Short mmCIF file of C-alpha atoms and ligand atoms in Angstrom, two decimals:
data_model
loop_
_atom_site.label_atom_id
_atom_site.label_comp_id
_atom_site.label_asym_id
_atom_site.label_seq_id
_atom_site.Cartn_x
_atom_site.Cartn_y
_atom_site.Cartn_z
CA MET A 1 41.19 -9.43 9.77
CA ASN A 2 40.64 -5.91 8.35
CA PRO A 3 40.55 -3.08 10.88
CA THR A 4 37.04 -2.23 12.06
CA THR A 5 35.80 0.75 10.06
CA PRO A 6 32.29 1.77 8.99
CA ASP A 7 32.93 -0.14 5.74
CA THR A 8 33.98 -3.39 7.44
CA LEU A 9 31.70 -3.16 10.46
CA VAL A 10 28.90 -5.33 9.06
CA GLU A 11 31.38 -8.08 8.18
CA HIS A 12 32.85 -7.91 11.71
CA LEU A 13 29.41 -7.95 13.33
CA ARG A 14 28.45 -11.01 11.26
CA GLY A 15 31.69 -12.70 12.24
CA ALA A 16 31.00 -12.11 15.93
CA LEU A 17 27.24 -12.75 16.12
CA GLY A 18 26.59 -15.03 13.16
CA PRO A 19 24.97 -13.99 9.89
CA THR A 20 21.31 -14.24 10.95
CA ALA A 21 21.70 -11.78 13.83
CA VAL A 22 22.79 -8.97 11.50
CA LEU A 23 20.23 -7.56 9.08
CA THR A 24 20.91 -5.18 6.21
CA GLY A 25 18.84 -3.95 3.27
CA PRO A 26 15.45 -2.28 3.54
CA GLU A 27 13.49 -5.51 3.06
CA ASP A 28 14.88 -6.84 6.37
CA THR A 29 15.39 -3.59 8.28
CA ASP A 30 12.17 -1.69 7.45
CA GLY A 31 10.38 -2.93 10.57
CA TYR A 32 13.14 -1.39 12.71
CA THR A 33 13.68 1.92 10.94
CA ALA A 34 10.19 3.42 11.33
CA ASP A 35 8.05 3.76 14.41
CA TRP A 36 4.61 2.19 14.94
CA ARG A 37 2.78 5.44 14.08
CA GLY A 38 4.68 6.02 10.87
CA ALA A 39 5.64 9.41 12.32
CA TYR A 40 9.42 8.77 12.24
CA ARG A 41 11.26 7.07 9.42
CA GLY A 42 15.03 6.61 9.16
CA ALA A 43 17.53 4.19 7.62
CA ALA A 44 20.15 1.92 9.19
CA LEU A 45 23.61 0.71 8.24
CA ALA A 46 22.51 -2.53 9.92
CA VAL A 47 20.15 -3.91 12.51
CA VAL A 48 21.79 -6.26 15.01
CA ARG A 49 19.91 -8.68 17.23
CA PRO A 50 22.28 -9.93 19.95
CA GLY A 51 21.10 -12.82 22.11
CA SER A 52 23.05 -12.14 25.31
CA THR A 53 24.74 -9.43 27.37
CA ASP A 54 28.16 -10.57 26.10
CA GLU A 55 26.98 -10.18 22.52
CA VAL A 56 25.65 -6.68 23.28
CA ALA A 57 29.06 -5.77 24.72
CA THR A 58 30.75 -7.14 21.58
CA VAL A 59 28.51 -5.05 19.32
CA VAL A 60 29.19 -1.93 21.39
CA ARG A 61 32.97 -2.47 21.25
CA LEU A 62 32.96 -3.09 17.49
CA CYS A 63 30.79 -0.04 16.80
CA ARG A 64 32.98 2.09 19.03
CA LYS A 65 36.09 0.97 17.16
CA ALA A 66 34.42 1.85 13.87
CA GLY A 67 33.15 5.17 15.25
CA VAL A 68 29.59 4.15 14.39
CA SER A 69 26.72 5.20 16.61
CA ILE A 70 24.11 2.86 18.10
CA VAL A 71 20.36 3.25 18.48
CA PRO A 72 19.01 0.84 21.11
CA GLN A 73 15.54 -0.48 20.37
CA GLY A 74 13.10 -2.65 22.33
CA GLY A 75 9.50 -3.09 21.25
CA ASN A 76 9.56 0.08 19.11
CA THR A 77 6.37 1.37 20.73
CA GLY A 78 7.91 4.69 21.83
CA MET A 79 6.15 7.98 21.18
CA CYS A 80 9.03 10.34 20.39
CA GLY A 81 11.18 8.54 17.82
CA GLY A 82 14.02 7.75 20.28
CA GLY A 83 14.36 4.14 19.12
CA VAL A 84 14.41 4.93 15.40
CA PRO A 85 17.67 5.75 13.55
CA ASP A 86 18.18 9.04 11.71
CA ALA A 87 18.02 9.18 7.91
CA SER A 88 21.78 8.92 7.31
CA ALA A 89 21.93 5.09 7.03
CA THR A 90 25.15 5.25 9.09
CA GLN A 91 23.77 4.08 12.46
CA VAL A 92 23.39 0.58 13.85
CA VAL A 93 20.06 -0.31 15.44
CA LEU A 94 20.59 -2.70 18.36
CA SER A 95 17.35 -4.59 18.90
CA THR A 96 16.93 -6.46 22.20
CA THR A 97 14.09 -8.62 20.94
CA ARG A 98 16.11 -11.85 21.14
CA MET A 99 16.90 -11.22 24.81
CA ARG A 100 13.74 -12.69 26.28
CA ARG A 101 14.85 -14.68 29.33
CA VAL A 102 13.15 -14.41 32.71
CA ARG A 103 16.31 -14.99 34.72
CA GLU A 104 14.83 -15.39 38.21
CA VAL A 105 11.68 -14.86 40.25
CA ASP A 106 12.37 -14.45 43.96
CA PRO A 107 8.96 -14.34 45.70
CA ALA A 108 10.45 -14.06 49.19
CA ASN A 109 12.27 -10.91 48.08
CA ASP A 110 9.32 -9.75 45.97
CA ALA A 111 11.65 -9.37 43.00
CA ILE A 112 12.01 -10.58 39.42
CA THR A 113 15.13 -10.44 37.23
CA VAL A 114 14.62 -10.32 33.47
CA ASP A 115 16.51 -9.69 30.25
CA ALA A 116 15.88 -6.27 28.71
CA GLY A 117 13.94 -7.68 25.75
CA VAL A 118 11.27 -9.40 27.87
CA THR A 119 7.88 -7.84 27.16
CA LEU A 120 5.88 -6.18 29.91
CA ASP A 121 3.11 -8.75 29.40
CA ALA A 122 5.62 -11.57 29.98
CA VAL A 123 6.71 -9.97 33.26
CA HIS A 124 3.07 -9.77 34.37
CA GLU A 125 2.65 -13.44 33.54
CA ALA A 126 5.82 -14.57 35.31
CA ALA A 127 4.88 -12.59 38.43
CA ARG A 128 1.35 -14.01 38.41
CA ALA A 129 2.73 -17.54 38.22
CA HIS A 130 4.32 -16.87 41.63
CA GLY A 131 1.29 -15.17 43.19
CA ARG A 132 2.79 -11.71 42.71
CA MET A 133 2.01 -8.65 40.63
CA PHE A 134 4.11 -6.16 38.66
CA PRO A 135 2.09 -2.93 38.60
CA LEU A 136 3.29 -1.13 35.45
CA THR A 137 0.48 -1.32 32.87
CA LEU A 138 0.55 0.28 29.41
CA GLY A 139 -1.66 -0.03 26.36
CA SER A 140 1.47 -1.30 24.57
CA GLN A 141 2.34 -4.02 27.09
CA GLY A 142 2.13 -6.88 24.59
CA SER A 143 5.05 -5.39 22.62
CA CYS A 144 7.00 -2.93 24.78
CA THR A 145 10.04 -4.30 26.59
CA ILE A 146 11.45 -3.86 30.07
CA GLY A 147 14.58 -2.23 28.58
CA GLY A 148 12.36 0.31 26.80
CA ASN A 149 10.27 0.84 29.94
CA VAL A 150 13.44 1.55 31.93
CA ALA A 151 14.93 3.77 29.22
CA THR A 152 11.74 5.88 28.96
CA ASN A 153 10.85 5.74 32.67
CA ALA A 154 7.42 4.57 31.54
CA GLY A 155 4.28 5.61 33.37
CA GLY A 156 0.77 4.40 32.57
CA ALA A 157 -2.33 3.86 34.65
CA GLY A 158 -0.77 2.35 37.79
CA VAL A 159 1.47 5.31 38.67
CA LEU A 160 -1.04 6.79 41.10
CA ARG A 161 -0.56 3.88 43.52
CA TYR A 162 2.79 2.35 42.59
CA GLY A 163 4.87 5.08 40.95
CA MET A 164 6.68 5.19 37.60
CA MET A 165 9.22 2.67 36.29
CA ARG A 166 11.88 4.58 38.24
CA ASP A 167 10.16 3.52 41.45
CA LEU A 168 9.92 -0.12 40.39
CA VAL A 169 13.55 -0.80 39.47
CA LEU A 170 15.82 -2.34 42.14
CA GLY A 171 18.85 -3.05 39.98
CA LEU A 172 20.19 -2.90 36.43
CA GLU A 173 22.78 -4.53 34.22
CA VAL A 174 24.07 -2.07 31.62
CA VAL A 175 26.56 -2.25 28.77
CA LEU A 176 28.36 1.08 28.94
CA PRO A 177 29.35 3.08 25.85
CA ASP A 178 32.93 1.74 26.05
CA GLY A 179 31.72 -1.87 26.08
CA GLN A 180 32.22 -2.54 29.80
CA VAL A 181 29.40 -4.39 31.54
CA TRP A 182 28.13 -2.82 34.79
CA ASP A 183 26.58 -5.54 36.93
CA GLY A 184 24.21 -3.60 39.15
CA LEU A 185 21.66 -6.43 39.33
CA ARG A 186 21.08 -6.13 43.07
CA GLY A 187 17.64 -6.83 44.50
CA LEU A 188 18.16 -4.57 47.52
CA ARG A 189 15.69 -2.09 48.98
CA LYS A 190 18.45 -0.40 50.92
CA ASP A 191 21.91 0.29 49.53
CA ASN A 192 23.48 3.53 50.69
CA THR A 193 26.95 3.00 49.27
CA GLY A 194 27.20 6.01 47.01
CA TYR A 195 25.42 7.54 44.02
CA ASP A 196 22.27 5.72 42.96
CA LEU A 197 23.74 4.95 39.55
CA LYS A 198 20.87 2.86 38.25
CA GLN A 199 18.67 5.97 38.27
CA LEU A 200 21.02 7.61 35.75
CA PHE A 201 19.97 5.04 33.17
CA VAL A 202 16.25 5.25 33.92
CA GLY A 203 14.76 7.79 31.52
CA ALA A 204 18.09 8.18 29.67
CA GLU A 205 16.49 6.89 26.44
CA GLY A 206 19.53 4.86 25.49
CA THR A 207 21.94 7.81 25.53
CA LEU A 208 24.17 6.53 28.34
CA GLY A 209 24.33 2.80 27.66
CA ILE A 210 22.30 -0.27 26.84
CA VAL A 211 20.22 -1.81 29.58
CA THR A 212 20.58 -5.58 29.25
CA ALA A 213 18.70 -6.77 32.35
CA ALA A 214 16.75 -5.43 35.31
CA VAL A 215 15.65 -6.49 38.79
CA LEU A 216 12.09 -5.27 39.36
CA ARG A 217 9.93 -4.92 42.46
CA LEU A 218 6.95 -7.21 42.78
CA PHE A 219 3.86 -6.68 44.93
CA PRO A 220 1.15 -8.84 46.46
CA GLU A 221 -1.68 -9.52 44.04
CA THR A 222 -4.80 -7.40 44.47
CA PRO A 223 -7.47 -9.64 42.97
CA ALA A 224 -10.35 -7.66 44.48
CA ARG A 225 -11.12 -4.88 42.00
CA ALA A 226 -13.92 -2.39 41.50
CA THR A 227 -13.95 -0.60 38.15
CA VAL A 228 -16.29 2.31 37.56
CA TRP A 229 -16.92 4.45 34.47
CA VAL A 230 -18.51 7.81 35.27
CA ALA A 231 -19.84 10.73 33.24
CA LEU A 232 -18.60 14.17 34.24
CA PRO A 233 -20.04 17.61 33.46
CA ASP A 234 -16.57 19.11 32.99
CA LEU A 235 -12.88 18.63 33.72
CA GLY A 236 -13.09 20.62 36.95
CA ALA A 237 -15.60 18.08 38.26
CA GLY A 238 -13.10 15.34 37.39
CA VAL A 239 -10.43 17.01 39.50
CA ALA A 240 -12.83 17.51 42.43
CA LEU A 241 -13.94 13.89 42.13
CA LEU A 242 -10.35 12.72 42.46
CA GLU A 243 -10.02 14.55 45.76
CA LEU A 244 -13.28 13.06 46.99
CA LEU A 245 -12.24 9.54 46.02
CA LYS A 246 -8.87 9.89 47.71
CA LYS A 247 -10.74 10.63 50.93
CA HIS A 248 -13.07 7.65 50.55
CA ALA A 249 -10.68 5.09 49.08
CA GLY A 250 -7.28 6.09 50.49
CA PRO A 251 -4.57 3.74 49.22
CA ARG A 252 -7.20 1.52 47.55
CA LEU A 253 -7.38 4.02 44.67
CA GLY A 254 -5.41 2.19 41.98
CA ALA A 255 -6.12 4.24 38.85
CA TYR A 256 -7.84 7.47 37.93
CA GLU A 257 -8.04 8.24 34.23
CA LEU A 258 -10.06 10.90 32.45
CA VAL A 259 -11.26 10.76 28.82
CA SER A 260 -12.77 13.63 26.84
CA ARG A 261 -15.76 13.01 24.59
CA THR A 262 -13.60 13.73 21.53
CA ALA A 263 -11.27 10.90 22.53
CA LEU A 264 -14.14 8.52 23.27
CA ASP A 265 -15.76 9.28 19.90
CA LEU A 266 -12.58 8.13 18.13
CA VAL A 267 -12.55 4.85 20.05
CA LEU A 268 -16.24 4.20 19.38
CA GLU A 269 -15.69 4.87 15.68
CA HIS A 270 -12.46 2.92 15.15
CA THR A 271 -12.43 0.05 17.65
CA VAL A 272 -14.20 -3.18 16.87
CA GLY A 273 -16.71 -4.07 19.60
CA ALA A 274 -16.42 -0.78 21.52
CA HIS A 275 -19.69 0.67 22.75
CA ASP A 276 -20.75 3.66 24.82
CA PRO A 277 -21.94 2.53 28.28
CA PHE A 278 -24.32 5.51 28.46
CA GLY A 279 -27.29 6.42 26.27
CA GLN A 280 -26.25 10.04 25.83
CA SER A 281 -23.09 12.06 25.27
CA HIS A 282 -21.19 13.75 28.12
CA PRO A 283 -18.25 16.20 27.96
CA TRP A 284 -15.86 14.08 30.04
CA TYR A 285 -15.60 10.57 31.50
CA GLY A 286 -13.66 9.10 34.39
CA LEU A 287 -12.33 5.57 34.73
CA ILE A 288 -11.80 4.70 38.36
CA GLU A 289 -10.25 1.53 39.67
CA LEU A 290 -10.09 0.52 43.31
CA GLU A 291 -8.04 -2.47 44.37
CA ASP A 292 -7.50 -4.55 47.48
CA ALA A 293 -5.89 -7.85 48.43
CA ASP A 294 -9.18 -9.60 49.17
CA ASP A 295 -11.82 -7.30 50.62
CA ALA A 296 -14.24 -7.02 47.70
CA ALA A 297 -17.11 -6.13 50.01
CA ARG A 298 -15.16 -3.15 51.37
CA LEU A 299 -14.50 -1.96 47.82
CA GLU A 300 -18.23 -2.06 47.05
CA GLU A 301 -18.92 0.05 50.15
CA VAL A 302 -16.27 2.57 49.09
CA VAL A 303 -17.70 2.79 45.56
CA GLU A 304 -21.20 3.25 46.90
CA ALA A 305 -20.19 5.95 49.38
CA GLY A 306 -17.69 7.74 47.10
CA VAL A 307 -19.72 7.75 43.90
CA GLY A 308 -22.92 8.41 45.91
CA ALA A 309 -21.33 11.54 47.41
CA ALA A 310 -20.14 12.57 43.94
CA PHE A 311 -23.71 12.38 42.59
CA GLU A 312 -24.94 14.48 45.52
CA GLN A 313 -22.30 17.11 44.83
CA GLU A 314 -23.16 17.01 41.11
CA LEU A 315 -19.62 16.00 40.18
CA VAL A 316 -20.93 12.91 38.41
CA THR A 317 -23.98 12.69 36.15
CA ASP A 318 -24.01 8.95 35.37
CA ALA A 319 -22.06 5.87 36.44
CA VAL A 320 -21.64 2.21 35.60
CA VAL A 321 -19.78 -0.37 37.72
CA ALA A 322 -18.19 -3.33 35.93
CA GLY A 323 -20.07 -6.46 36.95
CA SER A 324 -17.66 -9.02 35.47
CA PRO A 325 -14.06 -9.31 34.26
CA ALA A 326 -15.36 -8.96 30.68
CA GLN A 327 -17.11 -5.68 31.52
CA ARG A 328 -14.00 -4.45 33.28
CA ALA A 329 -11.93 -5.25 30.17
CA ALA A 330 -14.49 -3.45 27.98
CA LEU A 331 -14.29 -0.29 30.11
CA TRP A 332 -10.49 -0.35 30.08
CA GLY A 333 -10.68 -0.93 26.29
CA LEU A 334 -12.42 2.44 25.93
CA ARG A 335 -9.44 4.07 27.64
CA GLU A 336 -6.57 2.00 26.27
CA GLY A 337 -7.91 2.09 22.70
CA ILE A 338 -7.45 5.86 22.28
CA SER A 339 -3.87 5.82 20.93
CA GLU A 340 -4.67 3.40 18.14
CA ALA A 341 -8.02 5.02 17.36
CA GLN A 342 -6.37 8.41 16.99
CA ASN A 343 -3.73 6.88 14.75
CA ALA A 344 -6.51 5.64 12.47
CA VAL A 345 -7.53 9.22 11.58
CA GLY A 346 -4.08 10.25 10.39
CA ALA A 347 -1.22 12.28 11.77
CA SER A 348 -1.27 13.40 15.38
CA LEU A 349 0.79 15.85 17.40
CA LYS A 350 1.37 14.11 20.69
CA GLN A 351 1.78 16.48 23.61
CA ASP A 352 2.22 14.55 26.83
CA VAL A 353 2.15 17.23 29.48
CA SER A 354 1.75 17.53 33.23
CA VAL A 355 0.79 20.42 35.48
CA PRO A 356 -0.12 20.50 39.17
CA ILE A 357 -3.50 18.72 39.48
CA SER A 358 -5.00 21.82 41.06
CA SER A 359 -4.30 23.76 37.82
CA LEU A 360 -5.58 21.17 35.34
CA ALA A 361 -8.94 22.74 34.52
CA ALA A 362 -7.58 26.29 34.14
CA PHE A 363 -4.60 25.00 32.15
CA THR A 364 -6.88 23.12 29.76
CA ALA A 365 -9.12 26.14 29.17
CA ASP A 366 -6.06 28.30 28.38
CA VAL A 367 -4.36 25.77 26.13
CA ASP A 368 -7.63 25.06 24.26
CA ALA A 369 -7.89 28.77 23.45
CA ALA A 370 -4.22 28.92 22.43
CA VAL A 371 -4.37 26.06 19.91
CA GLU A 372 -7.73 27.16 18.51
CA ALA A 373 -6.13 30.54 17.74
CA VAL A 374 -3.38 28.79 15.74
CA LEU A 375 -5.52 26.29 13.81
CA PRO A 376 -9.27 26.80 14.10
CA GLY A 377 -11.14 23.52 14.52
CA VAL A 378 -8.03 21.51 15.45
CA ARG A 379 -9.26 18.34 17.19
CA ARG A 380 -8.14 18.16 20.82
CA VAL A 381 -7.97 14.49 21.71
CA THR A 382 -7.52 15.04 25.41
CA TYR A 383 -7.30 12.31 28.03
CA GLY A 384 -4.80 10.89 30.45
CA HIS A 385 -3.55 9.80 33.80
CA VAL A 386 -5.17 12.69 35.56
CA GLY A 387 -4.50 11.21 38.98
CA ASP A 388 -0.85 12.14 38.25
CA GLY A 389 -1.66 15.54 36.70
CA ASN A 390 -0.71 14.02 33.33
CA LEU A 391 -2.78 15.00 30.32
CA HIS A 392 -2.29 13.58 26.84
CA TYR A 393 -3.08 16.70 24.88
CA ASN A 394 -2.96 15.12 21.43
CA LEU A 395 -3.98 17.10 18.38
CA SER A 396 -5.52 15.79 15.14
CA LYS A 397 -6.52 17.63 11.97
CA PRO A 398 -9.85 19.49 11.97
CA ASP A 399 -12.84 17.41 10.79
CA GLY A 400 -12.92 17.26 7.00
CA ALA A 401 -9.39 18.71 6.59
CA ASP A 402 -6.28 16.81 5.54
CA ASP A 403 -3.10 16.21 7.54
CA ALA A 404 -1.11 18.88 5.68
CA GLY A 405 -2.73 21.75 7.58
CA LEU A 406 -1.96 20.12 10.92
CA LEU A 407 1.62 19.33 9.93
CA ASP A 408 2.22 22.84 8.53
CA ALA A 409 1.01 24.33 11.79
CA SER A 410 2.83 21.81 13.99
CA ASP A 411 5.62 24.16 15.18
CA ALA A 412 3.16 26.92 16.02
CA LEU A 413 0.76 24.50 17.74
CA THR A 414 3.57 22.92 19.75
CA LYS A 415 4.85 26.32 20.85
CA ALA A 416 1.34 27.40 21.81
CA VAL A 417 0.96 24.31 24.03
CA TYR A 418 4.40 24.57 25.66
CA ASP A 419 4.05 28.29 26.36
CA VAL A 420 0.93 27.54 28.39
CA VAL A 421 2.62 24.54 30.04
CA ALA A 422 5.51 26.79 31.05
CA ALA A 423 3.12 29.42 32.42
CA TYR A 424 1.68 26.73 34.72
CA ASP A 425 5.13 25.40 35.77
CA GLY A 426 4.38 22.12 34.05
CA SER A 427 6.42 19.54 32.14
CA LEU A 428 6.46 19.20 28.36
CA SER A 429 6.92 15.45 28.65
CA ALA A 430 5.31 13.75 31.60
CA GLU A 431 5.98 10.12 30.66
CA HIS A 432 6.99 9.67 27.00
CA GLY A 433 10.48 11.20 27.18
CA LEU A 434 12.08 13.59 24.69
CA GLY A 435 13.22 11.24 21.93
CA ARG A 436 14.15 12.98 18.71
CA THR A 437 11.22 15.39 18.56
CA LYS A 438 11.28 17.15 21.90
CA THR A 439 14.98 17.91 22.32
CA ALA A 440 14.72 21.40 20.85
CA ALA A 441 11.72 22.18 23.04
CA ALA A 442 13.56 20.89 26.11
CA ALA A 443 16.52 23.11 25.21
CA ALA A 444 14.18 26.09 24.98
CA TYR A 445 12.09 25.48 28.10
CA LYS A 446 14.27 23.63 30.61
CA ASP A 447 16.50 25.36 33.14
CA PRO A 448 19.95 25.99 31.55
CA VAL A 449 21.75 24.73 34.66
CA GLU A 450 19.79 21.47 34.47
CA LEU A 451 20.62 21.11 30.77
CA ALA A 452 24.31 21.77 31.42
CA LEU A 453 24.32 19.09 34.14
CA MET A 454 22.72 16.63 31.74
CA ARG A 455 25.42 17.39 29.14
CA THR A 456 28.12 16.88 31.78
CA VAL A 457 26.73 13.44 32.62
CA LYS A 458 26.47 12.52 28.93
CA ALA A 459 30.05 13.67 28.22
CA ALA A 460 31.39 11.72 31.22
CA LEU A 461 29.75 8.44 30.28
CA ASP A 462 29.79 8.71 26.50
CA PRO A 463 32.66 11.02 25.50
CA ALA A 464 32.64 9.71 21.93
CA GLY A 465 28.92 10.49 21.65
CA THR A 466 28.05 7.18 19.99
CA MET A 467 25.07 6.21 22.17
CA ASN A 468 21.85 7.33 20.51
CA PRO A 469 23.06 10.76 19.37
CA GLY A 470 20.36 13.31 18.61
CA VAL A 471 18.06 11.81 21.21
CA LEU A 472 17.28 13.55 24.53
CA LEU A 473 19.99 16.20 24.14
CA ALA A 474 20.05 18.44 21.10
P1 FAD B 1 11.32 1.53 22.21
O1 FAD B 1 10.20 2.26 21.60
O2 FAD B 1 11.96 0.47 21.42
O3 FAD B 1 12.45 2.57 22.66
C1 FAD B 1 12.11 3.70 23.44
C2 FAD B 1 13.41 4.41 23.90
O4 FAD B 1 14.13 3.56 24.78
C3 FAD B 1 14.36 4.71 22.75
O5 FAD B 1 15.04 5.91 23.04
C4 FAD B 1 15.34 3.55 22.77
O6 FAD B 1 16.60 3.89 22.24
C5 FAD B 1 15.43 3.25 24.25
N1 FAD B 1 15.67 1.84 24.58
C6 FAD B 1 14.89 0.77 24.27
N2 FAD B 1 15.43 -0.35 24.80
C7 FAD B 1 16.55 0.02 25.44
C8 FAD B 1 17.56 -0.67 26.19
N3 FAD B 1 17.48 -1.98 26.38
N4 FAD B 1 18.58 0.03 26.71
C9 FAD B 1 18.67 1.38 26.54
N5 FAD B 1 17.77 2.08 25.83
C10 FAD B 1 16.72 1.41 25.30
N6 FAD B 1 4.15 5.10 27.59
C11 FAD B 1 3.91 5.50 28.85
O7 FAD B 1 4.83 5.92 29.55
N7 FAD B 1 2.65 5.44 29.37
C12 FAD B 1 1.59 4.96 28.67
O8 FAD B 1 0.48 4.93 29.18
C13 FAD B 1 1.82 4.50 27.34
N8 FAD B 1 0.82 3.98 26.62
C14 FAD B 1 1.07 3.56 25.35
C15 FAD B 1 0.02 3.00 24.61
C16 FAD B 1 0.23 2.55 23.32
C17 FAD B 1 -0.92 1.94 22.56
C18 FAD B 1 1.53 2.67 22.74
C19 FAD B 1 1.79 2.16 21.34
C20 FAD B 1 2.58 3.20 23.47
C21 FAD B 1 2.36 3.66 24.77
N9 FAD B 1 3.39 4.20 25.55
C22 FAD B 1 3.16 4.61 26.83
C23 FAD B 1 4.74 4.42 24.95
C24 FAD B 1 5.72 3.23 25.00
O9 FAD B 1 5.03 2.00 25.02
C25 FAD B 1 6.68 3.34 26.18
O10 FAD B 1 7.50 4.48 26.01
C26 FAD B 1 7.57 2.11 26.38
O11 FAD B 1 8.27 2.23 27.60
C27 FAD B 1 8.58 1.91 25.24
O12 FAD B 1 9.12 0.61 25.31
P2 FAD B 1 9.75 -0.09 24.01
O13 FAD B 1 10.36 -1.37 24.42
O14 FAD B 1 8.75 -0.16 22.92
O15 FAD B 1 10.89 0.96 23.65
C1 MLT B 2 -1.72 6.49 26.78
O1 MLT B 2 -1.72 6.72 27.99
O2 MLT B 2 -2.65 5.92 26.20
C2 MLT B 2 -0.52 6.94 25.96
O3 MLT B 2 0.56 7.17 26.82
C3 MLT B 2 -0.89 8.22 25.29
C4 MLT B 2 -0.64 8.44 23.84
O4 MLT B 2 -0.78 7.54 23.01
O5 MLT B 2 -0.34 9.59 23.47
ZN1 ZN B 3 -0.07 7.64 28.93
#
């Protein structure tokens, strides 16, 4: 056989995986070379769809021989372009979407082992079938994959009670950049035998290897739920309400999300069936969820006492409690529908920031002034997982304008936001990662020692630099 070079690579991949697992030509690869928002578009030498860990290792070895770089991709729901190839048409996209096996559910160990391409929804379902619950929840859970969730250290609405993906991973199987398979699929809560290597791959965005399987923590189900949608006079009231609810609900507080009126307006306008629970407009809204194993009556008492106290302190001006699973789903729809609704009005600049919760209101006032000075009228679609200090500060074009103005001002707007984030000791990416778009910003705002350490890790694991180059590290 010919030596493996970029020119012969496709032929070698087809020989190893079979012809249908290797796609070439835009008609077959288009779905893999652009992201769901249409914000990133690249081109690929080929898209490969291996069906097993061994096949992933084969692809990695062949690409390494040919000196061709690999872009791992799961559900392609990422926000920063990390799963999309660059425009050179010289990279191979490795899609995990054929790796969909739930390998094992171990209820006694409260653990589940799945292939990287299993969707988050499928993990929820498999856990439920064994009377357990996996607490990561994202608006994208029907499409995003466990491999992608690990690689981005995904967050979402459940972080307040259960932590981020990093906190939910017990073990990983990873194909390393040289093609070796690291079998770290241990379902142990305690393992003090050296560096916690699995954590290196969580949040690495595919730059250190390809996650092929994961062991995840499961939890007891919490079927008793109370879901409340409240109107707030301002963001400061939302922060004070969180503190009040923590006192009343303690560990029963499962989610605390805030939504600005601008964000809600987009959902009401662009989501079929969405309706405003209140008769009049309010500046901000809160979505509160309490959860418990079985004590629904206790949850009702907590809601009554907590929200009652909030009314007395004028933190809340209206409230509605979901009376049925359908009403609960409708309230969550108002929150989870924001991403898609914002996408419907054109380009968006996604800024996924975090600051200490105590600074949220002051931060928002400062950053609002900063972006308004750059592009008057720019629409601030602000919402997020405020229980974690995480605000999605997403910008859309001013009403009546076109996208060009927003895109022309994007560098200045981004700098305006990050300067204020830095002044508040915040993070420029709370949960979406750095991908392709935020590497330059990270290089400008992160501590140089931290960046140098990251480069050292990258060089040690991937000296040839073939794993997702251009992502995470500039
Ligand atoms: P992809 O988009 O395919 O890839 C993301 C990154 O992971 C890329 O860098 C890719 O190279 C790498 N990668 C993928 N699979 C692997 C693998 N097996 N091994 C190594 N690297 C890999 N995110 C949040 O954190 N919180 C939210 O609340 C949230 N809400 C969302 C709501 C909507 C409507 C949408 C569309 C997205 C949302 N996201 C959210 C973003 C996204 O869903 C997450 O980042 C998710 O974890 C990405 O998973 P994926 O399988 O789609 O990964
Ligand atoms: C969400 O929480 O809905 C997403 O992470 C935010 C986004 O789409 O920017
Ligand atoms: Zn989010």
